[in-house]
Amino acid sequence: MSNSPQPALQEIVCCMGQPVAGNPTQFMMERAFAAAGLDDWRYLTLEVPATNLTNAILGLRAMGFCGANFTIPHKVAAIPLLDGLSPAAELMGAVNCVKRDGDKLLGENTDGKGFVESLRTVLDPAGKKFVVLGAGGAARAIAVELGLSGAADITIVNRSETRGQELVTLLTDRVKISSHLVQWKGDYEVPADCDVLINATSIGLGDAQARVAVDGNSLRKELVVADVIFNPPRTRLIRDAEQRGCRTLDGLGMLVNQAVIGFKIWTGVDADANVMREALEEFLNI
Ligand code: NDP
C-alpha cells in the first residue's frame, strides 16, 4: 500500500449546453479559482444534446457536482428537472445557474443580475426609464431584473409582436411594472425621456459592422447605451453612441458580473472581477 496522502477532493462545476469552440466562461472561472486560491475547484464544459439533458442532470446529482451553468438549449428545459427556483428564475422561466444544496439542485438566473450590476457602475436603475430592444432570453432576464430593481418604466421594442407582447404582459402582470410594446419597424426613435437604451438582440454578434435600427439623432448625450453583445464588444451601436457623447456599457461587463455572481453562489467566495475581465479579454483576443 502506498504511503502517499489521499488526493484532495475536487469540487466541480460544469457548463452544459451547445457545442462551443472553447468556452470563455470556463477560461474566466478557472482563472478566478486560481486567483482565489481555490486550487481544488474545476469548471468543465460538457456538450449535452437536448435529448440527454435528463440523464446529464442525474449524472450531475450522482457525481456530486457543486453546481452548473446551463446555456441554450437547456435554460428552460432544465426547470422541471430541478428541485426549486429563485424568484427571479421563476419569473423569467429560465435557469442559467444551478447550485447544489445538500441533495437538492436549486435554479437561479444570473444573466439579468449581471447586467444590473454592470449598470450600477454608471447609474442606479431605481426610478429610471428604459428601452429594451429585443424580447428573447437576454431581454427577458434583463427586463425582469430591472423591474425587481425598481425601474420606473420599460418599453420593449421587438420585431415579433407576439414575443414582445408576452414579455410586456409578464412585466405588467407579474413584475408589476409599467411597460408597453413598440413593434420594431424601420429606425426606432429613442424617446426624449428615456434614461437607458439596451440592445438585447443578437444583432452585432460576430459582426462589428451590423447596424441596430435606431435613429442616431435620438441618441442624446444624457442617454446611457448598453449592448449585450460581448464578441466583438465594441459594436457599431456602442461606437455610434460614444460618438454622440453617450455613456456606454459593453456586453463584457454583463458576462463578467454574471460569472462573479455564479462564483459566489457555488463557492461562497467573492471573485476578483478584474481577473475575470482580463481572462475574458485574453480569451477573446481583444
Ligand atoms: P434569442 O434568440 O432568445 O432572442 C433574440 C432577439 O433578437 C429576439 O428579440 C429577436 O427578435 C431579436 N433579433 C434578432 N435578429 C434581429 C434583427 N435582425 N432585427 C430585429 N430583431 C432581431 O437570443 P438571446 O436573447 O438568448 O440572446 C441575445 C444575445 O444576447 C445573444 O447574442 C447572446 O450572445 C447575448 N447574450 C449576452 C450575455 C452577456 O452576458 N453579455 C448573456 C446572454 C446573452 P424576434 O423576437 O423578432 O425574433
Short mmCIF file of C-alpha atoms and ligand atoms in Angstrom, two decimals:
data_model
loop_
_atom_site.label_atom_id
_atom_site.label_comp_id
_atom_site.label_asym_id
_atom_site.label_seq_id
_atom_site.Cartn_x
_atom_site.Cartn_y
_atom_site.Cartn_z
CA MET A 1 0.00 0.00 0.00
CA SER A 2 1.30 3.46 -0.88
CA ASN A 3 2.00 5.93 1.92
CA SER A 4 1.21 8.89 -0.32
CA PRO A 5 -1.54 11.15 1.03
CA GLN A 6 -5.05 10.96 -0.38
CA PRO A 7 -5.51 13.46 -3.20
CA ALA A 8 -7.77 16.35 -2.24
CA LEU A 9 -11.37 16.00 -3.35
CA GLN A 10 -12.11 18.19 -6.32
CA GLU A 11 -15.09 20.50 -6.32
CA ILE A 12 -16.57 20.53 -9.79
CA VAL A 13 -18.92 22.93 -11.54
CA CYS A 14 -19.95 22.33 -15.12
CA CYS A 15 -21.44 24.15 -18.06
CA MET A 16 -23.97 22.10 -20.00
CA GLY A 17 -25.03 23.35 -23.37
CA GLN A 18 -24.32 23.78 -27.01
CA PRO A 19 -21.07 22.70 -28.59
CA VAL A 20 -18.64 25.54 -28.12
CA ALA A 21 -15.26 26.16 -29.67
CA GLY A 22 -13.59 26.79 -26.33
CA ASN A 23 -15.62 28.36 -23.56
CA PRO A 24 -14.90 31.91 -22.34
CA THR A 25 -16.71 31.21 -19.07
CA GLN A 26 -14.55 28.15 -18.35
CA PHE A 27 -11.42 30.22 -19.03
CA MET A 28 -12.65 33.01 -16.69
CA MET A 29 -13.73 30.63 -13.93
CA GLU A 30 -10.51 28.62 -13.91
CA ARG A 31 -8.50 31.87 -13.65
CA ALA A 32 -10.75 33.14 -10.87
CA PHE A 33 -10.48 29.82 -8.91
CA ALA A 34 -6.68 30.08 -9.09
CA ALA A 35 -6.67 33.78 -8.09
CA ALA A 36 -8.88 32.98 -5.06
CA GLY A 37 -6.66 30.07 -4.00
CA LEU A 38 -9.45 27.55 -4.71
CA ASP A 39 -6.98 25.02 -6.06
CA ASP A 40 -9.34 22.04 -5.90
CA TRP A 41 -12.08 23.67 -7.94
CA ARG A 42 -12.65 22.82 -11.58
CA TYR A 43 -15.06 24.19 -14.22
CA LEU A 44 -15.84 21.78 -17.05
CA THR A 45 -17.58 22.40 -20.36
CA LEU A 46 -19.82 19.47 -21.30
CA GLU A 47 -21.59 19.24 -24.62
CA VAL A 48 -25.03 17.84 -23.82
CA PRO A 49 -27.63 17.41 -26.57
CA ALA A 50 -31.24 18.24 -25.65
CA THR A 51 -32.23 14.54 -25.71
CA ASN A 52 -29.68 13.74 -22.98
CA LEU A 53 -30.46 16.55 -20.52
CA THR A 54 -32.37 14.35 -18.05
CA ASN A 55 -29.55 11.80 -17.86
CA ALA A 56 -26.93 14.54 -17.64
CA ILE A 57 -28.67 16.12 -14.64
CA LEU A 58 -28.97 12.70 -12.98
CA GLY A 59 -25.23 12.35 -13.56
CA LEU A 60 -24.58 15.76 -12.07
CA ARG A 61 -26.50 14.65 -8.96
CA ALA A 62 -24.80 11.23 -8.80
CA MET A 63 -21.30 12.68 -9.13
CA GLY A 64 -21.90 15.38 -6.55
CA PHE A 65 -21.14 18.38 -8.75
CA CYS A 66 -21.34 21.65 -6.78
CA GLY A 67 -23.31 23.39 -9.46
CA ALA A 68 -23.73 24.14 -13.12
CA ASN A 69 -24.36 26.71 -15.79
CA PHE A 70 -26.90 25.96 -18.49
CA THR A 71 -26.76 27.52 -21.93
CA ILE A 72 -29.21 27.36 -24.81
CA PRO A 73 -31.00 24.94 -25.41
CA HIS A 74 -31.27 23.89 -21.75
CA LYS A 75 -32.23 27.09 -19.91
CA VAL A 76 -35.98 26.32 -19.97
CA ALA A 77 -35.97 22.51 -20.34
CA ALA A 78 -33.89 22.09 -17.15
CA ILE A 79 -36.57 23.65 -14.91
CA PRO A 80 -38.76 20.54 -14.28
CA LEU A 81 -35.60 18.54 -13.52
CA LEU A 82 -34.59 20.80 -10.61
CA ASP A 83 -35.85 20.92 -7.00
CA GLY A 84 -36.56 24.63 -6.74
CA LEU A 85 -36.12 28.06 -8.34
CA SER A 86 -35.19 31.54 -7.16
CA PRO A 87 -38.00 34.11 -7.51
CA ALA A 88 -36.20 35.76 -10.48
CA ALA A 89 -35.67 32.45 -12.31
CA GLU A 90 -39.30 31.55 -11.68
CA LEU A 91 -40.48 34.86 -13.18
CA MET A 92 -38.13 34.58 -16.18
CA GLY A 93 -38.96 30.91 -16.76
CA ALA A 94 -35.28 30.26 -17.44
CA VAL A 95 -32.29 29.00 -15.45
CA ASN A 96 -28.64 29.61 -16.31
CA CYS A 97 -27.07 28.72 -12.97
CA VAL A 98 -27.65 25.84 -10.55
CA LYS A 99 -26.39 25.34 -7.04
CA ARG A 100 -26.35 22.03 -5.17
CA ASP A 101 -27.67 22.44 -1.62
CA GLY A 102 -27.40 19.06 0.14
CA ASP A 103 -29.19 16.68 -2.22
CA LYS A 104 -31.21 19.45 -3.86
CA LEU A 105 -30.46 21.33 -7.09
CA LEU A 106 -31.67 24.93 -7.00
CA GLY A 107 -32.03 27.06 -10.14
CA GLU A 108 -31.11 30.74 -10.44
CA ASN A 109 -30.82 33.18 -13.31
CA THR A 110 -27.75 35.41 -13.14
CA ASP A 111 -27.95 37.00 -16.64
CA GLY A 112 -30.20 39.90 -15.60
CA LYS A 113 -28.41 40.32 -12.26
CA GLY A 114 -25.08 40.51 -14.11
CA PHE A 115 -26.49 43.23 -16.34
CA VAL A 116 -27.86 45.26 -13.42
CA GLU A 117 -24.52 45.00 -11.56
CA SER A 118 -22.76 46.30 -14.66
CA LEU A 119 -25.32 49.12 -15.00
CA ARG A 120 -24.85 50.17 -11.38
CA THR A 121 -21.29 51.26 -12.23
CA VAL A 122 -22.83 54.20 -14.11
CA LEU A 123 -26.40 54.59 -12.81
CA ASP A 124 -28.92 53.37 -10.21
CA PRO A 125 -31.83 51.76 -12.11
CA ALA A 126 -34.42 52.76 -9.47
CA GLY A 127 -36.90 55.28 -10.86
CA LYS A 128 -35.34 55.30 -14.35
CA LYS A 129 -36.98 54.76 -17.76
CA PHE A 130 -35.61 52.03 -20.04
CA VAL A 131 -35.94 50.97 -23.64
CA VAL A 132 -35.05 47.31 -24.25
CA LEU A 133 -34.52 46.28 -27.87
CA GLY A 134 -35.46 42.59 -28.17
CA ALA A 135 -37.72 40.19 -26.30
CA GLY A 136 -35.69 36.94 -26.28
CA GLY A 137 -33.99 35.26 -23.33
CA ALA A 138 -31.47 38.04 -22.64
CA ALA A 139 -34.11 40.78 -22.89
CA ARG A 140 -36.43 38.83 -20.59
CA ALA A 141 -33.73 38.34 -17.94
CA ILE A 142 -32.66 41.99 -18.09
CA ALA A 143 -36.18 43.45 -18.07
CA VAL A 144 -37.35 41.29 -15.13
CA GLU A 145 -34.26 42.16 -13.08
CA LEU A 146 -34.63 45.88 -13.90
CA GLY A 147 -38.25 45.63 -12.74
CA LEU A 148 -37.16 43.94 -9.49
CA SER A 149 -34.57 46.75 -9.05
CA GLY A 150 -37.25 49.48 -9.07
CA ALA A 151 -37.16 50.69 -12.70
CA ALA A 152 -39.99 53.19 -13.36
CA ASP A 153 -40.90 52.08 -16.89
CA ILE A 154 -39.69 49.63 -19.54
CA THR A 155 -40.53 49.94 -23.23
CA ILE A 156 -39.99 46.72 -25.15
CA VAL A 157 -39.15 47.21 -28.84
CA ASN A 158 -39.33 43.97 -30.79
CA ARG A 159 -39.69 42.78 -34.36
CA SER A 160 -42.10 39.93 -33.49
CA GLU A 161 -45.21 41.39 -31.87
CA THR A 162 -46.23 38.11 -30.21
CA ARG A 163 -42.90 37.63 -28.43
CA GLY A 164 -42.75 41.29 -27.46
CA GLN A 165 -46.28 41.25 -26.04
CA GLU A 166 -45.51 38.12 -23.96
CA LEU A 167 -42.69 40.00 -22.23
CA VAL A 168 -44.77 43.14 -21.70
CA THR A 169 -47.56 41.02 -20.15
CA LEU A 170 -45.03 39.33 -17.83
CA LEU A 171 -43.63 42.71 -16.74
CA THR A 172 -47.06 44.25 -16.23
CA ASP A 173 -48.91 41.34 -14.61
CA ARG A 174 -46.19 39.55 -12.63
CA VAL A 175 -43.35 42.02 -12.02
CA LYS A 176 -45.95 44.84 -11.56
CA ILE A 177 -44.04 47.43 -13.52
CA SER A 178 -45.21 49.92 -16.14
CA SER A 179 -44.37 48.53 -19.59
CA HIS A 180 -45.57 48.73 -23.17
CA LEU A 181 -44.65 47.33 -26.57
CA VAL A 182 -43.45 49.08 -29.69
CA GLN A 183 -43.31 46.86 -32.73
CA TRP A 184 -39.97 47.47 -34.43
CA LYS A 185 -40.35 48.81 -37.97
CA GLY A 186 -37.68 50.99 -39.54
CA ASP A 187 -35.38 53.14 -37.40
CA TYR A 188 -36.57 53.39 -33.80
CA GLU A 189 -36.54 56.90 -32.32
CA VAL A 190 -35.48 56.75 -28.66
CA PRO A 191 -37.95 58.87 -26.60
CA ALA A 192 -36.51 62.07 -25.10
CA ASP A 193 -37.35 60.96 -21.52
CA CYS A 194 -35.56 57.58 -21.79
CA ASP A 195 -32.58 57.15 -19.42
CA VAL A 196 -31.10 53.88 -20.71
CA LEU A 197 -31.22 52.16 -24.11
CA ILE A 198 -30.28 48.46 -24.16
CA ASN A 199 -29.62 46.33 -27.22
CA ALA A 200 -30.68 42.86 -26.04
CA THR A 201 -31.00 41.40 -29.54
CA SER A 202 -28.43 39.18 -31.22
CA ILE A 203 -27.66 41.92 -33.80
CA GLY A 204 -23.89 42.54 -33.77
CA LEU A 205 -22.90 39.04 -32.65
CA GLY A 206 -19.75 38.25 -34.61
CA ASP A 207 -20.23 41.29 -36.85
CA ALA A 208 -18.77 44.66 -35.80
CA GLN A 209 -20.50 46.41 -38.71
CA ALA A 210 -24.03 45.10 -38.06
CA ARG A 211 -26.43 48.01 -37.59
CA VAL A 212 -29.14 48.12 -34.93
CA ALA A 213 -32.03 50.09 -36.47
CA VAL A 214 -32.07 53.11 -34.16
CA ASP A 215 -32.31 56.76 -35.23
CA GLY A 216 -28.83 58.14 -34.49
CA ASN A 217 -30.24 61.63 -33.85
CA SER A 218 -32.21 60.29 -30.87
CA LEU A 219 -29.00 59.20 -29.08
CA ARG A 220 -28.76 62.22 -26.73
CA LYS A 221 -25.58 62.63 -24.73
CA GLU A 222 -27.54 62.16 -21.45
CA LEU A 223 -28.50 58.63 -22.52
CA VAL A 224 -26.73 55.50 -21.25
CA VAL A 225 -26.41 52.96 -24.09
CA ALA A 226 -25.76 49.32 -23.25
CA ASP A 227 -25.19 46.32 -25.51
CA VAL A 228 -25.40 42.64 -24.51
CA ILE A 229 -23.11 41.62 -27.37
CA PHE A 230 -19.66 40.76 -26.00
CA ASN A 231 -17.97 39.39 -29.11
CA PRO A 232 -16.99 41.78 -30.50
CA PRO A 233 -17.54 44.13 -27.53
CA ARG A 234 -17.13 47.38 -29.48
CA THR A 235 -20.29 47.00 -31.52
CA ARG A 236 -21.40 49.55 -34.07
CA LEU A 237 -24.11 50.73 -31.63
CA ILE A 238 -21.53 51.28 -28.87
CA ARG A 239 -19.24 53.18 -31.26
CA ASP A 240 -22.08 55.35 -32.59
CA ALA A 241 -23.30 56.11 -29.06
CA GLU A 242 -19.79 57.09 -27.96
CA GLN A 243 -19.51 59.45 -30.90
CA ARG A 244 -22.76 61.10 -29.79
CA GLY A 245 -21.33 61.59 -26.29
CA CYS A 246 -23.43 58.87 -24.53
CA ARG A 247 -22.08 56.82 -21.65
CA THR A 248 -21.80 53.20 -22.82
CA LEU A 249 -21.66 49.68 -21.36
CA ASP A 250 -20.43 46.76 -23.42
CA GLY A 251 -21.54 43.13 -23.08
CA LEU A 252 -18.32 42.06 -21.35
CA GLY A 253 -19.45 43.76 -18.13
CA MET A 254 -22.66 41.71 -18.06
CA LEU A 255 -20.79 38.47 -18.78
CA VAL A 256 -18.18 39.12 -16.10
CA ASN A 257 -20.75 40.12 -13.49
CA GLN A 258 -22.99 37.11 -14.05
CA ALA A 259 -19.87 34.97 -13.63
CA VAL A 260 -18.93 36.80 -10.40
CA ILE A 261 -22.44 36.07 -9.07
CA GLY A 262 -22.27 32.38 -10.08
CA PHE A 263 -18.82 32.05 -8.48
CA LYS A 264 -20.17 33.38 -5.18
CA ILE A 265 -23.25 31.11 -5.36
CA TRP A 266 -21.06 28.00 -5.73
CA THR A 267 -18.03 28.81 -3.60
CA GLY A 268 -19.25 31.41 -1.10
CA VAL A 269 -16.17 33.45 -2.06
CA ASP A 270 -16.07 36.85 -3.82
CA ALA A 271 -14.33 36.52 -7.18
CA ASP A 272 -11.87 39.11 -8.46
CA ALA A 273 -13.85 40.76 -11.31
CA ASN A 274 -10.68 42.31 -12.77
CA VAL A 275 -9.02 38.89 -13.08
CA MET A 276 -12.16 37.62 -14.82
CA ARG A 277 -12.36 40.55 -17.24
CA GLU A 278 -8.66 40.23 -18.11
CA ALA A 279 -9.09 36.48 -18.70
CA LEU A 280 -12.07 37.17 -20.95
CA GLU A 281 -10.19 39.79 -22.96
CA GLU A 282 -7.26 37.40 -23.32
CA PHE A 283 -9.56 34.59 -24.44
CA LEU A 284 -11.33 36.82 -26.97
CA ASN A 285 -8.03 38.31 -28.15
CA ILE A 286 -9.15 41.88 -27.51
P1 NDP B 1 -32.92 34.98 -28.53
O1 NDP B 1 -32.77 34.20 -29.79
O2 NDP B 1 -33.76 34.45 -27.43
O3 NDP B 1 -33.54 36.44 -28.90
C1 NDP B 1 -33.02 37.20 -29.96
C2 NDP B 1 -33.72 38.56 -30.02
O4 NDP B 1 -33.10 39.33 -31.06
C3 NDP B 1 -35.20 38.49 -30.37
O5 NDP B 1 -35.89 39.51 -29.70
C4 NDP B 1 -35.18 38.77 -31.89
O6 NDP B 1 -36.39 39.34 -32.35
C5 NDP B 1 -34.08 39.78 -31.97
N1 NDP B 1 -33.48 39.86 -33.30
C6 NDP B 1 -32.58 39.00 -33.86
N2 NDP B 1 -32.24 39.44 -35.09
C7 NDP B 1 -32.93 40.59 -35.31
C8 NDP B 1 -32.98 41.51 -36.38
N3 NDP B 1 -32.27 41.34 -37.50
N4 NDP B 1 -33.79 42.60 -36.27
C9 NDP B 1 -34.52 42.80 -35.15
N5 NDP B 1 -34.51 41.94 -34.08
C10 NDP B 1 -33.72 40.87 -34.16
O7 NDP B 1 -31.44 35.29 -28.04
P2 NDP B 1 -30.98 35.67 -26.56
O8 NDP B 1 -31.92 36.69 -26.02
O9 NDP B 1 -30.73 34.44 -25.78
O10 NDP B 1 -29.55 36.32 -26.84
C11 NDP B 1 -29.44 37.60 -27.48
C12 NDP B 1 -27.98 37.99 -27.47
O11 NDP B 1 -27.56 38.24 -26.12
C13 NDP B 1 -27.04 36.90 -28.00
O12 NDP B 1 -26.21 37.48 -28.98
C14 NDP B 1 -26.20 36.49 -26.80
O13 NDP B 1 -24.88 36.21 -27.15
C15 NDP B 1 -26.28 37.73 -25.94
N6 NDP B 1 -26.11 37.43 -24.51
C16 NDP B 1 -25.11 38.09 -23.83
C17 NDP B 1 -24.91 37.84 -22.50
C18 NDP B 1 -23.81 38.55 -21.77
O14 NDP B 1 -23.50 38.16 -20.64
N7 NDP B 1 -23.25 39.60 -22.32
C19 NDP B 1 -25.74 36.86 -21.74
C20 NDP B 1 -26.80 36.27 -22.54
C21 NDP B 1 -26.94 36.55 -23.89
P3 NDP B 1 -37.69 38.43 -32.74
O15 NDP B 1 -38.35 38.07 -31.44
O16 NDP B 1 -38.49 39.34 -33.59
O17 NDP B 1 -37.14 37.23 -33.48
#
